[in-house]
CSV table of C-alpha atoms and ligand atoms in Angstrom, one decimal:
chain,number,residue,atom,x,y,z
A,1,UNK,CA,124.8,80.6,83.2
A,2,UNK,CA,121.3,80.9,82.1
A,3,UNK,CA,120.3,78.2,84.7
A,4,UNK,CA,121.5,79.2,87.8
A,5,UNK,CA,118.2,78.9,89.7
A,6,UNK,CA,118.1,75.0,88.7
A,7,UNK,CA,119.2,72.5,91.5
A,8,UNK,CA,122.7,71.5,91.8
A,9,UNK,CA,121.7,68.1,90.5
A,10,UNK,CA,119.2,69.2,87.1
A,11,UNK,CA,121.9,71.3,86.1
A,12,UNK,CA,125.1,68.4,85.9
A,13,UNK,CA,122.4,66.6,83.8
A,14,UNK,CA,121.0,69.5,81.8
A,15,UNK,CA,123.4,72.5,81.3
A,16,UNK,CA,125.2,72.7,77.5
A,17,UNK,CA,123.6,69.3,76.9
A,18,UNK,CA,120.0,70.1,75.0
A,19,UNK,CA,119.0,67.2,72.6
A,20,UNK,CA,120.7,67.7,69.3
A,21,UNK,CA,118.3,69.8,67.7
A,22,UNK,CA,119.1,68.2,64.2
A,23,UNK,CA,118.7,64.4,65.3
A,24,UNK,CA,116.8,64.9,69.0
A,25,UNK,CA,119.5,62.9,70.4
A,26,UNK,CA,119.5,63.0,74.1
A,27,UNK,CA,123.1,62.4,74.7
A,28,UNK,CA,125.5,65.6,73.5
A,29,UNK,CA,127.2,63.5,70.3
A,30,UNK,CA,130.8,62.8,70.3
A,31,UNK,CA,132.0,65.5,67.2
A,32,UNK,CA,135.1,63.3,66.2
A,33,UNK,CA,136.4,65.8,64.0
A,34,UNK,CA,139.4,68.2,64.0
A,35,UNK,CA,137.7,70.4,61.8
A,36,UNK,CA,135.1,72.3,60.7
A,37,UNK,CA,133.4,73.2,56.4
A,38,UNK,CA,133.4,76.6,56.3
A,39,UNK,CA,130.2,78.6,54.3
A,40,UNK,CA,132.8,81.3,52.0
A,41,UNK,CA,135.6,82.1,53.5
A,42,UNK,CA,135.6,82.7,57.3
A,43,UNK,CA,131.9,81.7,57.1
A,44,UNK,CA,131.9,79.6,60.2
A,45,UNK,CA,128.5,78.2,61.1
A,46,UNK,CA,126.5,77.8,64.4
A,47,UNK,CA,128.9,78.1,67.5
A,48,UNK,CA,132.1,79.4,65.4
A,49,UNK,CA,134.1,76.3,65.3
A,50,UNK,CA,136.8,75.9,62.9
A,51,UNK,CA,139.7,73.8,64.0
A,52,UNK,CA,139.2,71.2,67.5
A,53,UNK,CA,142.5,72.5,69.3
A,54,UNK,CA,140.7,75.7,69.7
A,55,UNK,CA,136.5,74.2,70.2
A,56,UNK,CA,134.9,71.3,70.0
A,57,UNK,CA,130.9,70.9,70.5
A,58,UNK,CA,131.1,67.8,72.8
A,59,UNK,CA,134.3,70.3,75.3
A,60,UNK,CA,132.0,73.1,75.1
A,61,UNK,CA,128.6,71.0,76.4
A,62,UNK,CA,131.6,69.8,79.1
A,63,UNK,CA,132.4,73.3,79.7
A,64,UNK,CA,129.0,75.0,79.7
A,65,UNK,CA,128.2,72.4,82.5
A,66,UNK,CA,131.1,73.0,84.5
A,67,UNK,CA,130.8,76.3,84.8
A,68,UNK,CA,127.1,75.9,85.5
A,69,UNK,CA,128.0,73.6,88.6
A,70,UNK,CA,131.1,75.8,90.0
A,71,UNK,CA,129.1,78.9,89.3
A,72,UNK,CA,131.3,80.5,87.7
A,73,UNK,CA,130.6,82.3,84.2
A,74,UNK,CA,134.0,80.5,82.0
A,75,UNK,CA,135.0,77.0,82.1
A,76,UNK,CA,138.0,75.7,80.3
A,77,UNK,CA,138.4,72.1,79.6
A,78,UNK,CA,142.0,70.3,79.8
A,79,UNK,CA,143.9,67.2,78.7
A,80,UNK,CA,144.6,66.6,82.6
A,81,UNK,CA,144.6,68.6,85.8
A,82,UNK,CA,147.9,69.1,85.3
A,83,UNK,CA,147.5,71.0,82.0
A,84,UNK,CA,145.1,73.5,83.7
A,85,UNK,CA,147.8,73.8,86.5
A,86,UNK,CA,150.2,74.4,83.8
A,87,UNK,CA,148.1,77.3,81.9
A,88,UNK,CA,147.0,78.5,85.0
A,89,UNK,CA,150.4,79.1,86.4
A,90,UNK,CA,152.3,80.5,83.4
A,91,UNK,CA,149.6,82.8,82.5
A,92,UNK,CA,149.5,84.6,85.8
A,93,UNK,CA,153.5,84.0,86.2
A,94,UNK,CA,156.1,85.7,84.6
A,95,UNK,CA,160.0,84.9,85.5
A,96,UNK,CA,160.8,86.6,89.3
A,97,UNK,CA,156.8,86.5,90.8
A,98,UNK,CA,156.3,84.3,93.3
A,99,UNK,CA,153.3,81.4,94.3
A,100,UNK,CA,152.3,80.8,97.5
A,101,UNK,CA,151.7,76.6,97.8
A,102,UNK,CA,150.6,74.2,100.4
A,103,UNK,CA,153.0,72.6,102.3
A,104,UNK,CA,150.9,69.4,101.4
A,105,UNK,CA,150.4,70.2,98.1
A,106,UNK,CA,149.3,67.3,95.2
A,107,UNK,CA,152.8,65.8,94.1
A,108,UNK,CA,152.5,67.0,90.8
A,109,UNK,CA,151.5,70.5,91.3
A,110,UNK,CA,154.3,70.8,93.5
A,111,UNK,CA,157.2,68.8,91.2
A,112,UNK,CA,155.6,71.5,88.6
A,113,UNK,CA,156.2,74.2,90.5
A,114,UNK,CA,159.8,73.2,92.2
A,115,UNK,CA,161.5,71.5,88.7
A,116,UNK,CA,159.8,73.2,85.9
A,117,UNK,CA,158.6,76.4,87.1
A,118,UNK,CA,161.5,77.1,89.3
A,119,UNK,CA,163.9,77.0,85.9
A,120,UNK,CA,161.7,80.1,84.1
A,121,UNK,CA,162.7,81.8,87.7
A,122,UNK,CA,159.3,81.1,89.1
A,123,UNK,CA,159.7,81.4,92.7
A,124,UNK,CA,157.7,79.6,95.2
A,125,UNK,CA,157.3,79.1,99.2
A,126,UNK,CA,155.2,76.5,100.8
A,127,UNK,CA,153.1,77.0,103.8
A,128,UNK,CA,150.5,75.9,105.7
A,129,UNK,CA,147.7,77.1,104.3
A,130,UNK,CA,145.2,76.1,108.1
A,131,UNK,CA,147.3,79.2,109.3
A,132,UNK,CA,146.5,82.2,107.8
A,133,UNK,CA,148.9,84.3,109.5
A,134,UNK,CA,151.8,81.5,108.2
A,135,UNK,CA,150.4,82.8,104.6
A,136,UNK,CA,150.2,86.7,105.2
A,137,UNK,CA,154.4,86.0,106.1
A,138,UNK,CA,155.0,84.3,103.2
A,139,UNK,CA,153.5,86.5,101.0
A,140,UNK,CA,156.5,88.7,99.2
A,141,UNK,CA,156.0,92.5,96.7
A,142,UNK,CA,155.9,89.9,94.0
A,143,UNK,CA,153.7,87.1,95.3
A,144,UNK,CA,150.8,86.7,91.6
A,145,UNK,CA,149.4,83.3,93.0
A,146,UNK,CA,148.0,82.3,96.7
A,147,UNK,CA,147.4,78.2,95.4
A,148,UNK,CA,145.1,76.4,97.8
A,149,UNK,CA,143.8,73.1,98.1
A,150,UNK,CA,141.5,71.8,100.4
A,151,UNK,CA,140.8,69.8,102.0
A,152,UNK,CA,144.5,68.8,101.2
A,153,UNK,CA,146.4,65.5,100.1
A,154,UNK,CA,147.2,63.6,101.4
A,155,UNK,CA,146.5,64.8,105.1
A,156,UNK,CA,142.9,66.6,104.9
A,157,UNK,CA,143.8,69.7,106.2
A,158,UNK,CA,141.4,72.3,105.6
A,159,UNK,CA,142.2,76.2,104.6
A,160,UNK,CA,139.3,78.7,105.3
A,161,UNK,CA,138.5,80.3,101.5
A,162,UNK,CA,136.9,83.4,102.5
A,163,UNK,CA,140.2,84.6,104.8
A,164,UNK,CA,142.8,83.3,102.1
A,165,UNK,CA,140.3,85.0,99.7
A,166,UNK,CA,140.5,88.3,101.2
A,167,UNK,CA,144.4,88.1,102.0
A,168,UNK,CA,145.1,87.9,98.4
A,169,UNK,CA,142.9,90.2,97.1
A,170,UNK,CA,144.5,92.6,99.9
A,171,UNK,CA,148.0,91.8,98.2
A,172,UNK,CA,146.8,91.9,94.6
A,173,UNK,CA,147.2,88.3,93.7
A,174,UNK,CA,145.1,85.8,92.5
A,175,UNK,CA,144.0,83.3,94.3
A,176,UNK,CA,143.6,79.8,93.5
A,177,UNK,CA,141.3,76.8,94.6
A,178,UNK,CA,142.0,73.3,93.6
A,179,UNK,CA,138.4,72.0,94.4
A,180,UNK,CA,139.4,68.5,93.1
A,181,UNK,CA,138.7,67.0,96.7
A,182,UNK,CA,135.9,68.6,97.8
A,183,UNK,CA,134.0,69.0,93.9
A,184,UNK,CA,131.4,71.0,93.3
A,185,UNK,CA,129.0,69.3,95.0
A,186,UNK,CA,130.4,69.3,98.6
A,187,UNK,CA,132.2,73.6,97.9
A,188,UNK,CA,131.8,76.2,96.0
A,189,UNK,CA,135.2,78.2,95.9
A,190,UNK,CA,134.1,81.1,93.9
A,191,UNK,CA,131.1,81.5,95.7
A,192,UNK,CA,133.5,81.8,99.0
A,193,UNK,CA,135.9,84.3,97.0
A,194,UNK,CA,138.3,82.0,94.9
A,195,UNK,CA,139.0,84.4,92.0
A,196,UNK,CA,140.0,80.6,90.1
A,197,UNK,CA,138.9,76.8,90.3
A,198,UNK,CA,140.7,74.4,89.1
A,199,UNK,CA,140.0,70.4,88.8
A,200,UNK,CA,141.3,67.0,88.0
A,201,UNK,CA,138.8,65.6,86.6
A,202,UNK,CA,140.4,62.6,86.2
A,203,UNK,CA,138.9,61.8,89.8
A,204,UNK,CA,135.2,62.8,91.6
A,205,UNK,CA,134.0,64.3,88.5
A,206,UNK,CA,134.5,61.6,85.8
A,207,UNK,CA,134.4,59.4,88.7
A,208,UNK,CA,134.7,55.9,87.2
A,209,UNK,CA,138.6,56.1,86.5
A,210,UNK,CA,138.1,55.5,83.2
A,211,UNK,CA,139.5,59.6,81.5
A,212,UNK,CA,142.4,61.7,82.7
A,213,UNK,CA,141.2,65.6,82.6
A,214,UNK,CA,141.2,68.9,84.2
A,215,UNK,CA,139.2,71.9,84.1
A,216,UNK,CA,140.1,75.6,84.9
A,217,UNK,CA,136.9,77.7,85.6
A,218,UNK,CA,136.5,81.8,86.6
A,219,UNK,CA,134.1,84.4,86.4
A,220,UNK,CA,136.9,87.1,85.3
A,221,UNK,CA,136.7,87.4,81.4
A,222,UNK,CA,140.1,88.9,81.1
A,223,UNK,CA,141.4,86.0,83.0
A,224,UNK,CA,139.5,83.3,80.8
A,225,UNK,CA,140.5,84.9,78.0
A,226,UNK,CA,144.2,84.4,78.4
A,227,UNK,CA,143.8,81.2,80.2
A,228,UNK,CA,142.3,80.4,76.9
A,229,UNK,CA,144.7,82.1,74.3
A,230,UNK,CA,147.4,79.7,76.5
A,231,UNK,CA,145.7,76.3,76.3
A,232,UNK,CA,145.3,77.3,72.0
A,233,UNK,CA,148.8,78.5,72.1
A,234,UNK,CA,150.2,75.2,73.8
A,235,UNK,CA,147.6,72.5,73.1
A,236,UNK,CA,146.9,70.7,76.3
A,237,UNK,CA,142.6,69.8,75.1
A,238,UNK,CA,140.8,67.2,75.7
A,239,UNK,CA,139.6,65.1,73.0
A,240,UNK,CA,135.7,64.7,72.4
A,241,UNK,CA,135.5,61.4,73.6
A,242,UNK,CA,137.5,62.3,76.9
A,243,UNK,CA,134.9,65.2,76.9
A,244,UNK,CA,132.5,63.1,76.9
A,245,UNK,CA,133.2,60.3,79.2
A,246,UNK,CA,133.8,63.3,81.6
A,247,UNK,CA,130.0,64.6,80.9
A,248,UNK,CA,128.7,61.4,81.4
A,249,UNK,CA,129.9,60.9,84.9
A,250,UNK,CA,129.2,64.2,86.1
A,251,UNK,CA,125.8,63.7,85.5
A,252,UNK,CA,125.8,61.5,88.7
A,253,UNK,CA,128.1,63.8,90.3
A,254,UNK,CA,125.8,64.5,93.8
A,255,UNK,CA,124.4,60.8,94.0
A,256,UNK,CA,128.0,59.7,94.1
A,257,UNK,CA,129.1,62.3,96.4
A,258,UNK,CA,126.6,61.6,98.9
A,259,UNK,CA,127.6,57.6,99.0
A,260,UNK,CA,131.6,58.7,99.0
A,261,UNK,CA,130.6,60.3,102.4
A,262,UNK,CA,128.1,58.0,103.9
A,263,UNK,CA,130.5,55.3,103.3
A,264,UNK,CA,133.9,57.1,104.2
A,265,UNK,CA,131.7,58.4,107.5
A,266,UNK,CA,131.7,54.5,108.2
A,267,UNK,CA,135.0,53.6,107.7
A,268,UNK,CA,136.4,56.4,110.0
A,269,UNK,CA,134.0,54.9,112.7
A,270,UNK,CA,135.8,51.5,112.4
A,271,UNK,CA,139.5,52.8,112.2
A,272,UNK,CA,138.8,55.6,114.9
A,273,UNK,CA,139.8,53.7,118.1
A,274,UNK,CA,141.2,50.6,116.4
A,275,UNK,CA,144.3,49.1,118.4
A,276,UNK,CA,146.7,49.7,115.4
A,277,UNK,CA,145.5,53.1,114.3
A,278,UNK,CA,147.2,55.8,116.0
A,279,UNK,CA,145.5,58.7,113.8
A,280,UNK,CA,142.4,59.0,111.7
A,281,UNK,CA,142.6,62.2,109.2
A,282,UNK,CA,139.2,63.2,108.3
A,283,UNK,CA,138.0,67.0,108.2
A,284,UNK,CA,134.2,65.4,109.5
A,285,UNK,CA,135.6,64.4,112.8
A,286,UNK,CA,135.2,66.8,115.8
A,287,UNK,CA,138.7,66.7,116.7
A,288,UNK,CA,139.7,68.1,113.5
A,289,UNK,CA,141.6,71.0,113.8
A,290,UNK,CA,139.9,72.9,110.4
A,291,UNK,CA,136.7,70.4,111.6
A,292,UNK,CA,134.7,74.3,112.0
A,293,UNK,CA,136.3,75.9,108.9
A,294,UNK,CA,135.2,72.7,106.9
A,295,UNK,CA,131.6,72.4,108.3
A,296,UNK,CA,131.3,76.8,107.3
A,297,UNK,CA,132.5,75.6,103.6
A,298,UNK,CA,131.6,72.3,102.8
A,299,UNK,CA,128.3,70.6,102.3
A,300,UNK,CA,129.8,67.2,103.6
A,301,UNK,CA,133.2,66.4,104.0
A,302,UNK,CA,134.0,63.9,101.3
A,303,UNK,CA,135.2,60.3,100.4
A,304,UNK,CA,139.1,60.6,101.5
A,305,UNK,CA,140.6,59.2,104.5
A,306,UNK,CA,143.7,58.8,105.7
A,307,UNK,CA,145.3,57.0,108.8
A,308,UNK,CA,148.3,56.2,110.4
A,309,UNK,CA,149.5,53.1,112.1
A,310,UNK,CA,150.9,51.9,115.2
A,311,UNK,CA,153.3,49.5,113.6
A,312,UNK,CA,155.0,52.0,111.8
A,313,UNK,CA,156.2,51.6,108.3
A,314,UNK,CA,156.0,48.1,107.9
A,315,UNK,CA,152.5,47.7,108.9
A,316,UNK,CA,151.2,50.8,106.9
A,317,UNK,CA,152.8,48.8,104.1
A,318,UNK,CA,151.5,45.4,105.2
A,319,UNK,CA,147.8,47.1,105.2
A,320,UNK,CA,148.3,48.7,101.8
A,321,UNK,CA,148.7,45.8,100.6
A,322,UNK,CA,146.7,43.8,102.6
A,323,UNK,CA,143.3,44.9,100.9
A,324,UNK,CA,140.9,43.1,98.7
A,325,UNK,CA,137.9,45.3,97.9
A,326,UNK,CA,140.3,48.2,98.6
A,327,UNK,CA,142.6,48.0,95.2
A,328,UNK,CA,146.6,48.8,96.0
A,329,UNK,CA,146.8,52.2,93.4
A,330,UNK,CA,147.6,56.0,93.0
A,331,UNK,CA,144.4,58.2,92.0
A,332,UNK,CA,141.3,58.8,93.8
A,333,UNK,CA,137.7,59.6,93.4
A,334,UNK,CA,136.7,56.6,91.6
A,335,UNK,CA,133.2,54.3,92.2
A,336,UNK,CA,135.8,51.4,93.3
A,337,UNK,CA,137.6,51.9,96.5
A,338,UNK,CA,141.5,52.2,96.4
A,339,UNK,CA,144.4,52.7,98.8
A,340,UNK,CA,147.6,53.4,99.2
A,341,UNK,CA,151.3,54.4,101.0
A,342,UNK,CA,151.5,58.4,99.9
A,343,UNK,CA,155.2,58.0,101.2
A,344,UNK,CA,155.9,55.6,98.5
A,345,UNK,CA,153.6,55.9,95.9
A,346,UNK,CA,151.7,59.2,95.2
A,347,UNK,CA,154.2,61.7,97.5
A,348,UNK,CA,157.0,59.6,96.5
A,349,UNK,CA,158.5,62.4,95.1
A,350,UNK,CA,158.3,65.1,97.7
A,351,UNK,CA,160.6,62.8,100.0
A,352,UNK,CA,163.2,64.6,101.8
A,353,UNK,CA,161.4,68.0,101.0
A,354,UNK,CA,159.3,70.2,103.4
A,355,UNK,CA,156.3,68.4,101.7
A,356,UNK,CA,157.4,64.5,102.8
A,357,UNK,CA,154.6,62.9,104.7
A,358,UNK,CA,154.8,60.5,107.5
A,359,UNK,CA,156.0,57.2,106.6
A,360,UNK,CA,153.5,55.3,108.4
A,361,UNK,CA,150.6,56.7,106.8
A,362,UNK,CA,148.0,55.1,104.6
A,363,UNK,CA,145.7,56.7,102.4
A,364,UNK,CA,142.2,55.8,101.1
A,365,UNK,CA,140.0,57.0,98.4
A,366,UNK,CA,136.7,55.0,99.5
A,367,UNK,CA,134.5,54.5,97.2
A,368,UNK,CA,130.5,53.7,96.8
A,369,UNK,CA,130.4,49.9,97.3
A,370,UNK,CA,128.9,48.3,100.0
A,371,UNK,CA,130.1,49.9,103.3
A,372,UNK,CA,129.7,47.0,105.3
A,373,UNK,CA,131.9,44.9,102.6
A,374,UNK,CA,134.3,48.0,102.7
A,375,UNK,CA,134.9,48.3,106.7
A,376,UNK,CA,134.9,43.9,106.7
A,377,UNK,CA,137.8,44.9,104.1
A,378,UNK,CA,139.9,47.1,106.3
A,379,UNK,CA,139.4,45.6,109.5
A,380,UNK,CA,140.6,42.4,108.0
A,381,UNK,CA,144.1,43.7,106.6
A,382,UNK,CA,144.2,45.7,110.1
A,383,UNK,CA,144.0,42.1,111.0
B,1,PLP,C1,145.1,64.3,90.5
B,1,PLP,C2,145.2,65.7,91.0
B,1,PLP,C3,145.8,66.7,90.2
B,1,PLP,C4,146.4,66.4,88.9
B,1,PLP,O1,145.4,66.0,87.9
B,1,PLP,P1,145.7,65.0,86.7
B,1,PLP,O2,144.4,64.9,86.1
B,1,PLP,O3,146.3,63.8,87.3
B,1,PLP,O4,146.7,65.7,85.8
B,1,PLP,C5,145.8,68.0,90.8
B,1,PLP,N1,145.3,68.2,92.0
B,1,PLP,C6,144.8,67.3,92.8
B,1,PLP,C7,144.3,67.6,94.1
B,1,PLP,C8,144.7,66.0,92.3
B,1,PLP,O5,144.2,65.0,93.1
């Protein structure tokens, strides 16, 4: 990208989004259209568009910033983050390779990988990815995809990029970063070696829970290329108006990011050596065992949190539910603060697998209200 000596924060609000140069206006416009009048025959106008499955002006502004803030030179946009995962995967996968996946892996990734995947005889072996040696064993002739996520979900464990980086590029596979958690603002996976990146962004990016996406991004052209011949073949796009909903929060991206981490920095203050909190899971405290990795990679260490309680089950559930800033719900990376019981709600499905997490855990996605109203919040379903 052209703009790459711009701050992080000029370019979410400046990069693929020049006024219109017909109308001057400000805002990239919302091209509701599927397609596009054509000059003669195959006489496309400015940008090449013919049919929206394969381009649309208000994706490619999305995309053109994306790429711009990941620093990477191609950005694809998605219908979700599980649409990228989807292309991703099956364009570096053929029946009998092999994926490397964290043994905390997002619940969806890893029901894709495990029930869909696994029935095309794609074959895959979870680790944990804070132990590079644990990865190097796992890693098979036929291993395509090292998948990384970190920090991780629901846990916060952190894997060091530059280490996994170099591993896979010793073994000839490509390795993957789902930088959903962290965002652009806080890491910068390619930068660190990530030959992908790949994003809900459903969550930190959009950031007002208001659009489901996802986003695959790469500096490899090749790569792009197919990624992109994949998402034209199939059909998992965004519409414009998803696009740009998406655009619009990602121009407060770092503002946001900054409050997600002053106030998450608070609430693990208040739950850290609280009488019915037996853990607090957050990369930023000293005690955390990637706590050194994450300080080498990440800017700051991010809005999630989660804890577990003395009381077991029943009170992880009591405080879940407990909440009334905090709203009871699955997703993350919104303005409003959330929470939630991973065992039964957003890992439901990994119960009884090597992913299941512990039962007494709660999980919080805290967001940018008033950090003293948030902590007042907590302590008082702690009770
Ligand atoms: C939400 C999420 C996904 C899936 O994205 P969707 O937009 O819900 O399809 C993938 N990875 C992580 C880390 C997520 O939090």
């Amino acid at each position: 990208m052209s703009d790459e000596r711009l701050g992080f924060e000029t370019r979410a609000i400046h990069s693929g989004q020049k006024p219109d140069p017909r109308t001057g206006a400000v805002i990239v416009p919302i091209y509701a259209t599927s397609t596009y009048a054509q000059d003669g025959v195959g006489g496309l106008r400015e940008g090449g568009y013919e049919y929206s499955r394969t381009a649309n002006p208000t994706r490619t502004a999305l995309e053109e910033c994306l790429a711009s803030l990941e620093g990477t030179r191609h950005a694809l946009a998605f219908a979700s983050g599980m649409a990228a995962t989807d292309v991703a995967l099956r364009t570096l996968c053929r029946p009998g390779d092999h994926v490397v996946i964290p043994n905390d892996a997002y619940g969806g990734t890893f029901r894709l990988i495990d029930k869909v995947l696994a029935q095309w005889g794609v074959e895959h072996t979870p680790v944990d990815l804070s132990n590079v040696d644990s990865v190097r064993a796992a890693i098979r002739p036929t291993t395509k995809v090292i998948w990384c996520e970190t920090p991780t979900n629901p846990l916060l464990g952190i894997a060091d990029i530059p280490a996994l980086a170099a591993l896979a590029r010793e073994h000839g596979a490509k390795f993957v970063v789902d930088n959903t958690f962290a965002t652009p603002y806080l890491q910068s996976p390619a930068d660190l070696g990530a030959d992908i990146v790949l994003h809900s962004t459903t969550k930190y990016l959009g950031g007002h829970s208001d659009v489901v996406g996802g986003a695959l991004l790469t500096s490899d052209s090749e790569l792009n290329e197919r990624f992109d011949f994949l998402r034209n073949g199939a059909g998992a796009v965004p519409g414009p108006f998803d696009a740009y909903l998406t655009l619009r929060g990602v121009k407060t991206l770092a503002v946001r990011m900054e409050r997600h981490c002053d106030n998450a920095e608070r609430v693990v203050e208040a739950l850290r050596g609280h009488e019915k909190v037996t853990h607090v899971y957050y990369p930023g405290l000293a005690e955390h065992p990637g706590h050194e990795v994450a300080a080498k990679q990440m800017r700051r260490f991010g809005g999630m949190v989660s804890f577990t309680c003395k009381g077991g089950v029943d009170e992880a559930l009591r405080v879940a539910a407990g909440t009334k800033l905090f709203i009871l719900g699955e997703s993350l990376g919104g303005v409003e603060s959330l929470i939630e019981h991973p065992g039964k709600m957003t890992h439901a499905s990994t119960a009884g697998s090597m992913l299941q997490v512990p039962d007494d855990l709660v999980r919080l996605s805290v967001g940018i209200e008033d950090g003293t109203d948030l902590v007042a919040d907590l302590l008082n379903a702690l009770g």
